[in-house]
Amino acid sequence: MSHGFTAWPEEFASRYRERGYWTGEAFPALLDRVAAEHGAREAVVGTGLDGSPLRLTYTELRDRALRLASALHGLGIGAGERVVVQCGNHPEFAVVVFALFRIGAVPVFALPAHRHAEIGHFLAASGAVAYLHADEENAAAVAGRVPHVRDIASLAGLPPGGPLPEPPAASAVALFQLSGGSTGLPKLIPRTHDDYAYSVRASAEICGLSPETVYLCVLPAAHNFALSSPGILGVLHAGGTVVLAPDGSPDTAFPLIAAERVTMAALVPPLAQVWLRAAPASDADLSTLDLVQVGGARLAPPVAERITPGLGARLQQVFGMAEGLVCYTRDEDPRELVHTTQGRPICDADDEVRVVDDADRDVPPGTEGHLLTRGPYTIRGYWSPRYGDADAHNRAAFTADGFYRTGDLVRRTESGHLVVTGRAKDQINRGGEKIAAAEVEQVLLAHEAVADAAVVSIPDEHLGERSCAYVVAREAAPVKGSALRAHVRRAGLAAFKIPDKVVFVAALPRTAVGKVDKKALRDRHRKDS
Ligand code: OOB
């Protein structure tokens, strides 16, 4: 498992241990600790995979996780082996995750929206031994490609598999998150117990979580924001209650807030706007809601200003990434900063942030530049045993001294807060859902009628950005935009990656060095609309 994993240099690892960020407590020990402390309190609440209400106390969560751990161990799934997990927002999600943690197997967190092309890629790229799913269609499409394809709902029926192995070391890789991607297929992001647990504990503290916290999880549970910032794991660390909602619509979420006396929720900006529009007309009691986190995509300051008056809760902006760095606005920040910045990093002393120009030279505060970062919970390389540490992608995505090139353009205020001003990576942020332009372009180019294609972001009032495919058609084969959209769907990609708009052009604009000029395409869209 260490094969393909880029470790922190020893000098950094020992500093992170000395300073107490890496405590040596792996997630199985965390669950034991909270089960001992808060045993009878409710840990996870929601609709079970069978459609009926399911409420698990800390003791029940621990017991179910241990039972499933034994069963999975009995199937022959062992330490260090990868398991692609795709589960909606159900209490069983937490059971599966802690079961895998306990036997040292490493979940690869697919999102519910992912379809068979993506799942197939995750299975192959991670060398997974199992796919645990809640989606028959995907399962059928990848059947036979891995030893174990199992419906999560059926796991409870597995026989116990004997005594459990030793729990994993905290320095081991605990899980894989997926990159939003900019160069084709999503990359695997290895997160260790030590580094992930630090980000979870520190986030829980920054957000003031306690056993009284009732967290409504409306974003996909497996996404880094909902899982760890502080998310599900942060709330469980603090002894609070996680309420898993199947979706974030006011019709679903507001009654849950009232019934469960929810104190906190995490939203992407488009959802925050939907909640703001729905709140005045709703008769649900939202008065327990105390903290609303908004992140994943740019929150416009005028919307930010409306959160507290409109929802009766404090606002916290969250700017994070699955690769590591997470920034929060703080309670003590002046309102102006909470409304106009995306916060500052978790770790004052050791989240190192550089803002640089195109030649990697630091720019002065207040000037826009590329955000580079390294620190106690930011990876030093994407994972791939096939490429190893010298992988060309890693050489492009990290500096020689280990800073991650986030691809975000930011400006740093004198106070150390970051304002996200743009993006250098070739990605579309569709209301928090990330689309690598190259991944969709490759699928479009595979269509017989397509000679050339470029996917760019276009502004959207509701989602912030949507995707637009500029397509050069082969003359001999006339084709419609709708046919190309259907082609992307048939290729087995998540629905959010289907181009929102298709525009046919005679040729794509090129830069002096012959690359597609995406800025010219975005400018052109602005002029045409
Ligand atoms: C979160 O993680 P990812 O991996 O899905 O996406 C990371 C990217 C960032 O590099 C940035 O481009 C964008 O999403 N982003 C934001 C943002 N938060 C994320 N852009 C502007 N404003 C924000 N507040 O999206 C994520 C992970 C953990 C916590 C929160 C979000």
Coordinates of C-alpha atoms and ligand atoms in Angstrom, one line a residue:
M1 CA 0.0 0.0 0.0
S2 CA 2.9 2.4 0.7
H3 CA 3.8 1.7 -2.9
G4 CA 2.5 4.7 -5.0
F5 CA 2.1 6.8 -1.8
T6 CA 4.2 10.0 -1.6
A7 CA 5.0 10.3 2.1
W8 CA 5.8 13.6 3.9
P9 CA 9.6 14.0 4.3
E10 CA 10.7 12.9 7.7
E11 CA 11.6 16.4 8.8
F12 CA 7.9 17.4 8.3
A13 CA 6.4 14.3 9.6
S14 CA 8.3 14.6 12.9
R15 CA 7.3 18.3 13.2
Y16 CA 3.7 17.4 12.7
R17 CA 3.9 14.8 15.4
E18 CA 5.8 17.0 17.8
R19 CA 3.3 19.8 17.4
G20 CA 0.4 17.4 18.2
Y21 CA -1.3 17.4 14.8
W22 CA -0.6 13.8 14.2
T23 CA -1.6 12.0 17.4
G24 CA -1.3 8.4 16.3
E25 CA -5.0 7.8 16.9
A26 CA -6.5 6.0 13.9
F27 CA -10.3 6.1 13.1
P28 CA -11.1 2.8 14.8
A29 CA -9.7 4.1 18.1
L30 CA -11.7 7.3 17.6
L31 CA -14.9 5.3 17.3
D32 CA -14.0 3.3 20.4
R33 CA -13.3 6.5 22.3
V34 CA -16.6 8.2 21.4
A35 CA -18.6 5.0 21.9
A36 CA -17.2 4.8 25.4
E37 CA -17.9 8.4 26.1
H38 CA -21.3 8.9 24.5
G39 CA -22.5 5.3 24.1
A40 CA -26.3 6.0 24.6
R41 CA -26.4 9.2 22.6
E42 CA -27.6 9.2 19.0
A43 CA -24.8 9.2 16.5
V44 CA -26.4 8.8 13.1
V45 CA -30.0 9.3 12.1
G46 CA -31.8 9.0 8.8
T47 CA -33.6 6.7 6.4
G48 CA -32.0 3.3 6.2
L49 CA -31.3 1.6 2.8
D50 CA -34.5 -0.4 3.2
G51 CA -36.5 2.9 3.3
S52 CA -37.4 2.8 7.0
P53 CA -36.2 5.2 9.6
L54 CA -32.9 4.2 11.2
R55 CA -31.4 5.8 14.4
L56 CA -28.1 4.4 15.7
T57 CA -26.6 5.3 19.0
Y58 CA -22.8 5.5 19.4
T59 CA -22.8 2.0 20.9
E60 CA -25.0 0.6 18.0
L61 CA -22.8 2.3 15.4
R62 CA -19.7 0.8 16.9
D63 CA -21.2 -2.7 17.3
R64 CA -22.6 -2.7 13.7
A65 CA -19.3 -1.5 12.3
L66 CA -17.4 -4.2 14.2
R67 CA -19.8 -6.9 13.0
L68 CA -19.5 -5.8 9.4
A69 CA -15.8 -5.5 9.8
S70 CA -15.7 -9.2 10.7
A71 CA -17.9 -10.2 7.8
L72 CA -15.8 -8.2 5.3
H73 CA -12.7 -9.8 6.8
G74 CA -14.4 -13.1 6.3
L75 CA -14.8 -12.4 2.6
G76 CA -11.0 -12.1 2.4
I77 CA -10.9 -8.3 2.2
G78 CA -7.7 -7.3 4.0
A79 CA -5.5 -4.4 5.2
G80 CA -4.4 -2.0 2.5
E81 CA -6.9 -3.3 0.0
R82 CA -9.0 -0.7 -1.8
V83 CA -12.8 -0.9 -1.8
V84 CA -14.9 1.5 -3.9
V85 CA -17.8 2.7 -1.8
Q86 CA -20.9 4.4 -3.4
C87 CA -23.7 5.0 -1.0
G88 CA -26.2 7.8 -0.6
N89 CA -26.9 9.6 2.6
H90 CA -28.0 6.8 4.8
P91 CA -26.9 5.8 8.3
E92 CA -25.4 2.7 6.8
F93 CA -22.8 4.9 5.2
A94 CA -21.1 5.5 8.5
V95 CA -21.3 1.7 9.4
V96 CA -19.6 0.7 6.2
V97 CA -16.9 3.4 6.5
F98 CA -16.0 2.5 10.1
A99 CA -16.1 -1.3 9.2
L100 CA -13.5 -0.7 6.4
F101 CA -11.4 1.5 8.7
R102 CA -11.3 -1.3 11.3
I103 CA -9.9 -3.9 9.0
G104 CA -7.5 -1.4 7.4
A105 CA -9.2 -1.7 4.1
V106 CA -9.3 1.6 2.3
P107 CA -12.5 3.1 1.0
V108 CA -12.4 5.0 -2.3
F109 CA -15.2 7.5 -2.1
A110 CA -17.3 7.6 -5.2
L111 CA -20.2 10.1 -5.3
P112 CA -23.8 8.9 -5.8
A113 CA -23.9 10.8 -9.1
H114 CA -21.0 8.8 -10.5
R115 CA -21.9 6.3 -13.2
H116 CA -20.3 3.2 -14.7
A117 CA -17.6 4.9 -16.6
E118 CA -16.3 6.7 -13.5
I119 CA -16.8 3.6 -11.3
G120 CA -14.9 1.5 -13.7
H121 CA -12.1 4.0 -13.7
F122 CA -12.0 4.1 -9.9
L123 CA -11.9 0.3 -9.7
A124 CA -9.1 0.1 -12.2
A125 CA -7.0 3.0 -11.0
S126 CA -7.2 1.9 -7.4
G127 CA -6.8 -1.8 -8.1
A128 CA -9.9 -2.3 -5.9
V129 CA -10.9 -5.8 -4.7
A130 CA -14.5 -4.7 -4.0
Y131 CA -17.3 -2.4 -5.0
L132 CA -19.9 -1.7 -2.3
H133 CA -22.8 0.0 -3.9
A134 CA -26.4 1.1 -3.6
D135 CA -26.9 1.2 -7.4
E136 CA -27.9 -1.9 -9.4
E137 CA -27.3 -0.2 -12.7
N138 CA -23.7 0.6 -12.0
A139 CA -23.1 -2.8 -10.3
A140 CA -24.4 -4.6 -13.4
A141 CA -22.1 -2.6 -15.7
V142 CA -19.0 -3.4 -13.7
A143 CA -19.9 -7.0 -12.7
G144 CA -17.0 -9.4 -13.0
R145 CA -14.4 -6.7 -13.0
V146 CA -13.6 -7.1 -9.3
P147 CA -13.8 -10.1 -6.9
H148 CA -16.6 -8.6 -4.8
V149 CA -19.5 -6.5 -6.0
R150 CA -22.0 -6.2 -3.2
D151 CA -25.2 -4.2 -2.5
I152 CA -24.6 -2.4 0.8
A153 CA -28.2 -3.3 1.9
S154 CA -27.4 -7.0 1.7
L155 CA -24.2 -6.8 3.8
A156 CA -26.1 -7.1 7.1
G157 CA -26.9 -10.7 6.0
L158 CA -23.2 -11.8 5.8
P159 CA -22.0 -14.3 8.3
P160 CA -19.3 -13.1 10.8
G161 CA -15.8 -13.8 9.6
G162 CA -14.0 -14.6 12.8
P163 CA -11.7 -12.5 15.0
L164 CA -10.6 -9.2 13.7
P165 CA -7.1 -8.4 12.6
E166 CA -5.0 -5.7 14.3
P167 CA -6.3 -2.2 13.6
P168 CA -4.3 -0.1 11.1
A169 CA -1.5 2.2 12.1
A170 CA -2.4 5.9 12.1
S171 CA 0.3 6.5 9.5
A172 CA -1.4 4.2 7.0
V173 CA -3.6 5.5 4.2
A174 CA -7.2 5.6 5.6
L175 CA -9.2 6.5 2.6
F176 CA -9.1 7.9 -0.9
Q177 CA -10.9 11.1 -1.9
L178 CA -11.2 11.9 -5.6
S179 CA -9.9 15.0 -7.2
G180 CA -12.2 17.3 -9.1
G181 CA -9.7 16.8 -11.9
S182 CA -8.4 19.1 -14.6
T183 CA -6.5 16.7 -16.8
G184 CA -8.9 14.0 -17.7
L185 CA -10.0 11.3 -15.2
P186 CA -10.3 12.0 -11.5
K187 CA -7.1 11.3 -9.5
L188 CA -6.9 9.3 -6.3
I189 CA -6.1 11.3 -3.2
P190 CA -4.6 9.2 -0.4
R191 CA -5.4 10.5 3.1
T192 CA -3.8 9.0 6.2
H193 CA -5.6 8.4 9.5
D194 CA -3.1 10.9 11.1
D195 CA -3.6 13.7 8.6
Y196 CA -7.4 13.3 8.1
A197 CA -8.1 13.0 11.8
Y198 CA -6.1 16.1 12.4
S199 CA -8.2 18.1 9.9
V200 CA -11.4 16.7 11.4
R201 CA -10.5 17.5 15.1
A202 CA -9.2 21.0 14.3
S203 CA -12.3 21.7 12.2
A204 CA -14.6 20.5 14.9
E205 CA -12.8 22.9 17.3
I206 CA -12.9 25.9 15.0
C207 CA -16.6 25.3 14.4
G208 CA -17.3 24.9 18.1
L209 CA -18.9 21.4 17.9
S210 CA -20.1 19.6 21.0
P211 CA -22.4 16.8 22.0
E212 CA -25.2 19.2 21.6
T213 CA -24.4 19.6 17.8
V214 CA -27.1 18.3 15.5
Y215 CA -25.6 18.4 12.0
L216 CA -27.8 18.1 8.9
C217 CA -25.9 16.4 6.1
V218 CA -27.5 17.3 2.8
L219 CA -24.4 17.3 0.6
P220 CA -23.1 13.8 -0.5
A221 CA -21.8 12.2 2.7
A222 CA -18.6 11.0 0.9
H223 CA -17.6 14.5 -0.3
N224 CA -14.7 16.0 1.7
F225 CA -16.8 19.0 2.8
A226 CA -19.6 16.8 4.3
L227 CA -17.3 14.1 5.6
S228 CA -14.6 16.1 7.3
S229 CA -15.0 19.8 7.3
P230 CA -15.9 19.1 10.1
G231 CA -18.8 17.2 8.6
I232 CA -19.9 13.7 9.7
L233 CA -16.5 12.7 11.2
G234 CA -16.1 16.0 13.0
V235 CA -19.6 15.7 14.6
L236 CA -18.9 12.0 15.6
H237 CA -15.6 13.1 17.1
A238 CA -17.4 15.7 19.2
G239 CA -20.2 13.3 20.3
G240 CA -23.0 15.1 18.4
T241 CA -25.7 13.8 16.1
V242 CA -25.5 13.5 12.3
V243 CA -28.9 13.7 10.5
L244 CA -28.5 12.3 7.0
A245 CA -30.9 13.9 4.5
P246 CA -31.5 12.3 1.0
D247 CA -31.3 15.7 -0.6
G248 CA -31.1 19.4 0.2
S249 CA -34.4 20.7 -1.1
P250 CA -36.3 22.8 1.5
D251 CA -39.2 20.3 1.3
T252 CA -36.9 17.6 2.6
A253 CA -34.5 19.7 4.7
F254 CA -36.8 22.1 6.6
P255 CA -39.0 19.5 8.2
L256 CA -35.9 17.6 9.3
I257 CA -34.4 20.7 10.8
A258 CA -37.6 21.2 12.8
A259 CA -38.1 17.5 13.8
E260 CA -34.5 16.9 14.8
R261 CA -33.8 20.3 16.2
V262 CA -30.8 20.7 13.8
T263 CA -28.2 23.2 14.9
M264 CA -25.9 23.2 11.9
A265 CA -25.8 22.5 8.1
A266 CA -23.3 22.7 5.3
L267 CA -24.4 24.0 1.9
V268 CA -23.1 24.8 -1.5
P269 CA -24.0 28.4 -2.7
P270 CA -26.9 27.4 -5.1
L271 CA -28.5 25.5 -2.3
A272 CA -28.1 28.4 0.1
Q273 CA -29.9 30.6 -2.4
V274 CA -32.7 28.0 -2.7
W275 CA -33.0 28.0 1.1
L276 CA -33.1 31.8 1.3
R277 CA -35.9 31.9 -1.2
A278 CA -37.9 29.2 0.5
A279 CA -37.5 30.2 4.2
P280 CA -39.9 33.2 4.4
A281 CA -42.8 31.0 3.1
S282 CA -42.0 28.0 5.2
D283 CA -43.9 27.2 8.4
A284 CA -41.2 24.8 9.6
D285 CA -39.5 25.8 12.8
L286 CA -35.9 26.7 11.8
S287 CA -35.1 28.4 15.1
T288 CA -32.6 25.8 16.3
L289 CA -30.4 26.4 13.3
D290 CA -27.3 28.3 14.6
L291 CA -24.6 27.8 12.0
V292 CA -24.8 27.6 8.2
Q293 CA -21.5 26.7 6.4
V294 CA -21.3 27.6 2.7
G295 CA -18.5 26.4 0.5
G296 CA -17.4 24.3 -2.5
A297 CA -17.9 27.2 -4.9
R298 CA -17.8 31.0 -4.8
L299 CA -20.4 32.6 -2.6
A300 CA -21.3 36.1 -3.9
P301 CA -21.0 38.7 -1.1
P302 CA -24.7 40.0 -1.6
V303 CA -25.9 36.4 -1.0
A304 CA -23.5 36.0 2.0
E305 CA -25.1 39.1 3.6
R306 CA -28.6 37.6 3.4
I307 CA -27.8 34.3 5.2
T308 CA -28.0 35.5 8.8
P309 CA -31.2 37.7 8.4
G310 CA -32.8 35.1 6.0
L311 CA -32.1 31.9 7.9
G312 CA -31.5 33.1 11.4
A313 CA -28.1 31.5 11.7
R314 CA -24.4 32.5 11.7
L315 CA -22.6 32.2 8.3
Q316 CA -19.3 30.5 7.9
Q317 CA -17.5 30.4 4.6
V318 CA -15.5 27.3 3.8
F319 CA -12.9 27.0 1.1
G320 CA -11.5 23.5 0.9
M321 CA -10.2 20.8 -1.4
A322 CA -10.1 17.1 -1.2
E323 CA -6.3 17.3 -1.5
G324 CA -6.1 18.9 1.9
L325 CA -6.2 22.6 2.8
V326 CA -9.4 23.9 4.3
C327 CA -10.1 27.5 5.2
Y328 CA -12.8 28.8 7.4
T329 CA -14.1 32.2 8.4
R330 CA -14.1 32.5 12.2
D331 CA -16.6 33.6 14.7
E332 CA -14.3 36.4 15.8
D333 CA -13.8 37.7 12.3
P334 CA -15.4 41.1 11.5
R335 CA -18.6 40.6 9.5
E336 CA -17.1 42.3 6.4
L337 CA -14.5 39.4 6.2
V338 CA -17.1 36.7 6.8
H339 CA -19.1 38.2 3.8
T340 CA -16.3 38.8 1.4
T341 CA -13.5 36.3 2.1
Q342 CA -13.3 32.5 2.0
G343 CA -11.6 32.4 5.4
R344 CA -8.1 31.4 6.5
P345 CA -6.4 28.0 6.9
I346 CA -7.1 25.6 9.7
C347 CA -3.5 25.5 11.0
D348 CA -2.0 28.9 11.8
A349 CA 1.5 27.7 12.3
D350 CA 1.9 25.0 9.6
D351 CA -0.6 25.4 6.8
E352 CA 1.9 27.1 4.5
V353 CA 0.3 29.3 1.9
R354 CA 2.0 30.9 -1.1
V355 CA 0.4 33.2 -3.6
V356 CA 2.6 33.4 -6.7
D357 CA 2.8 34.7 -10.3
D358 CA 3.2 32.5 -13.4
A359 CA 6.9 32.2 -12.6
D360 CA 6.3 31.0 -9.0
R361 CA 7.5 34.3 -7.5
D362 CA 5.5 35.5 -4.5
V363 CA 3.2 38.4 -5.1
P364 CA 2.4 41.0 -2.4
P365 CA -0.7 40.8 -0.2
G366 CA -3.8 42.0 -2.1
T367 CA -2.5 40.9 -5.5
E368 CA -4.1 38.0 -7.3
G369 CA -1.9 35.0 -7.9
H370 CA -1.8 31.2 -7.9
L371 CA -2.5 29.5 -4.6
L372 CA 0.2 26.9 -3.5
T373 CA 0.0 25.1 -0.2
R374 CA 1.6 22.4 1.9
G375 CA 0.9 21.4 5.5
P376 CA 0.0 18.7 8.0
Y377 CA -3.1 17.5 6.1
T378 CA -2.3 18.4 2.5
I379 CA -1.1 15.5 0.3
R380 CA 2.4 15.4 -1.2
G381 CA 1.3 13.4 -4.3
Y382 CA -1.7 11.8 -6.0
W383 CA -1.7 8.0 -5.6
S384 CA -0.8 5.6 -8.3
P385 CA 1.3 2.5 -8.0
R386 CA 1.5 2.5 -11.8
Y387 CA 3.2 5.8 -12.0
G388 CA 5.0 5.8 -8.7
D389 CA 6.3 9.0 -7.1
A390 CA 7.8 10.3 -10.4
D391 CA 4.4 10.4 -12.1
A392 CA 4.4 13.2 -14.6
H393 CA 1.1 14.5 -13.3
N394 CA 2.5 14.8 -9.8
R395 CA 5.5 16.7 -11.2
A396 CA 3.0 19.2 -12.6
A397 CA 0.7 19.3 -9.7
F398 CA 3.3 19.8 -6.9
T399 CA 6.4 22.0 -6.7
A400 CA 9.8 20.4 -6.2
D401 CA 9.6 21.3 -2.5
G402 CA 6.2 19.7 -2.0
F403 CA 3.6 22.6 -2.4
Y404 CA 0.4 21.5 -4.0
R405 CA -0.6 23.7 -6.9
T406 CA -4.3 24.2 -6.2
G407 CA -5.2 25.7 -9.6
D408 CA -7.1 28.4 -7.7
L409 CA -6.4 32.1 -8.2
V410 CA -6.6 34.0 -4.9
R411 CA -5.8 37.2 -3.2
R412 CA -4.6 37.3 0.4
T413 CA -5.7 40.1 2.7
E414 CA -3.5 41.7 5.3
S415 CA -5.4 39.6 7.9
G416 CA -4.3 36.4 6.2
H417 CA -7.8 35.6 4.8
L418 CA -8.1 34.3 1.2
V419 CA -10.4 35.6 -1.5
V420 CA -10.9 33.1 -4.3
T421 CA -10.8 35.3 -7.5
G422 CA -10.7 32.8 -10.2
R423 CA -9.2 29.5 -11.5
A424 CA -6.2 28.6 -13.6
K425 CA -7.1 24.9 -13.8
D426 CA -9.2 23.6 -16.8
Q427 CA -12.2 22.8 -14.7
I428 CA -15.9 23.9 -14.4
N429 CA -17.3 24.4 -11.0
R430 CA -21.0 23.7 -11.5
G431 CA -22.5 24.8 -8.2
G432 CA -19.8 22.9 -6.3
E433 CA -19.7 19.9 -8.6
K434 CA -16.4 19.8 -10.4
I435 CA -16.1 18.9 -14.1
A436 CA -12.7 18.3 -15.7
A437 CA -13.1 19.8 -19.2
A438 CA -10.6 17.3 -20.7
E439 CA -12.7 14.3 -19.5
V440 CA -15.8 15.5 -21.3
E441 CA -13.8 16.6 -24.3
Q442 CA -12.4 13.1 -24.7
V443 CA -15.8 11.6 -24.7
L444 CA -17.1 14.2 -27.2
L445 CA -14.1 13.5 -29.5
A446 CA -15.0 9.9 -29.6
H447 CA -18.2 10.7 -31.4
E448 CA -18.0 10.1 -35.1
A449 CA -19.5 13.4 -36.0
V450 CA -17.1 15.5 -33.9
A451 CA -13.8 16.8 -35.3
D452 CA -12.9 19.0 -32.4
A453 CA -14.3 20.0 -29.0
A454 CA -13.6 22.3 -26.1
V455 CA -15.6 22.6 -22.9
V456 CA -15.6 25.8 -21.0
S457 CA -17.6 27.4 -18.1
I458 CA -20.3 30.0 -18.8
P459 CA -21.8 32.1 -16.0
D460 CA -25.1 31.0 -14.6
E461 CA -27.4 32.9 -12.2
H462 CA -28.3 29.9 -10.2
L463 CA -25.3 27.5 -10.3
G464 CA -22.6 30.1 -10.6
E465 CA -21.2 28.3 -13.6
R466 CA -22.5 25.9 -16.2
S467 CA -20.7 24.0 -18.9
C468 CA -20.7 24.8 -22.6
A469 CA -19.2 22.6 -25.3
Y470 CA -17.9 24.3 -28.4
V471 CA -17.9 21.7 -31.1
V472 CA -16.4 21.5 -34.7
A473 CA -18.5 19.0 -36.6
R474 CA -17.2 16.8 -39.3
E475 CA -18.9 18.1 -42.5
A476 CA -19.9 14.7 -43.7
A477 CA -21.9 13.9 -40.6
P478 CA -24.4 16.5 -39.4
V479 CA -25.2 16.2 -35.7
K480 CA -27.4 17.9 -33.2
G481 CA -26.4 19.2 -29.8
S482 CA -29.0 16.9 -28.2
A483 CA -27.4 13.9 -29.8
L484 CA -24.0 14.8 -28.4
R485 CA -25.5 15.3 -24.9
A486 CA -27.1 11.8 -25.2
H487 CA -23.7 10.5 -26.3
V488 CA -22.1 11.7 -23.1
R489 CA -24.9 10.2 -21.1
R490 CA -24.5 6.8 -22.9
A491 CA -20.7 6.9 -22.2
G492 CA -21.6 6.4 -18.5
L493 CA -20.6 9.8 -17.0
A494 CA -22.3 11.5 -14.1
A495 CA -25.2 13.6 -15.3
F496 CA -23.7 16.8 -14.0
K497 CA -20.9 16.4 -16.6
I498 CA -23.3 16.5 -19.6
P499 CA -22.7 19.8 -21.3
D500 CA -25.5 22.3 -20.5
K501 CA -25.1 23.9 -23.8
V502 CA -23.6 22.8 -27.2
V503 CA -22.5 25.4 -29.7
F504 CA -21.2 24.5 -33.2
V505 CA -18.3 26.5 -34.6
A506 CA -16.3 26.4 -37.8
A507 CA -13.0 26.2 -35.9
L508 CA -11.7 26.6 -32.3
P509 CA -9.6 29.7 -31.5
R510 CA -6.0 28.8 -30.8
T511 CA -3.3 30.5 -28.8
A512 CA 0.1 31.4 -30.3
V513 CA 1.4 28.0 -29.1
G514 CA -1.5 26.2 -30.7
K515 CA -3.5 25.3 -27.6
V516 CA -7.3 25.9 -27.6
D517 CA -7.9 29.5 -26.4
K518 CA -10.5 28.9 -23.7
K519 CA -10.5 32.5 -22.6
A520 CA -11.4 33.5 -26.2
L521 CA -14.3 31.1 -26.1
R522 CA -15.6 32.4 -22.7
D523 CA -15.3 36.0 -24.1
R524 CA -17.2 34.9 -27.2
H525 CA -20.0 33.5 -25.1
R526 CA -20.2 36.7 -23.2
K527 CA -20.6 38.7 -26.4
D528 CA -23.1 36.3 -27.9
S529 CA -25.4 36.3 -24.9
Ligands
OOB1 C1 -14.4 21.2 -2.0 O1 -13.5 20.2 -2.4 P1 -13.3 19.7 -3.9 O2 -12.1 18.9 -3.9 O3 -14.6 19.2 -4.5 O4 -13.0 21.1 -4.8 C2 -12.0 21.9 -4.5 C3 -12.1 23.2 -5.3 C4 -11.1 24.3 -4.9 O5 -9.8 24.1 -5.4 C5 -11.8 25.5 -5.5 O6 -11.6 25.6 -6.8 C6 -13.3 25.2 -5.3 O7 -13.4 23.8 -5.2 N1 -13.8 25.7 -4.0 C7 -14.2 27.0 -3.8 C8 -14.7 27.1 -2.5 N2 -14.6 25.9 -1.9 C9 -14.1 25.1 -2.9 N3 -14.2 28.1 -4.7 C10 -14.6 29.3 -4.2 N4 -15.1 29.4 -2.9 C11 -15.1 28.4 -2.1 N5 -15.6 28.6 -0.8 O8 -15.1 21.8 -2.7 C12 -14.4 21.4 -0.5 C13 -13.7 20.5 0.3 C14 -13.7 20.7 1.7 C15 -14.5 21.7 2.3 C16 -15.2 22.6 1.4 C17 -15.2 22.4 0.0

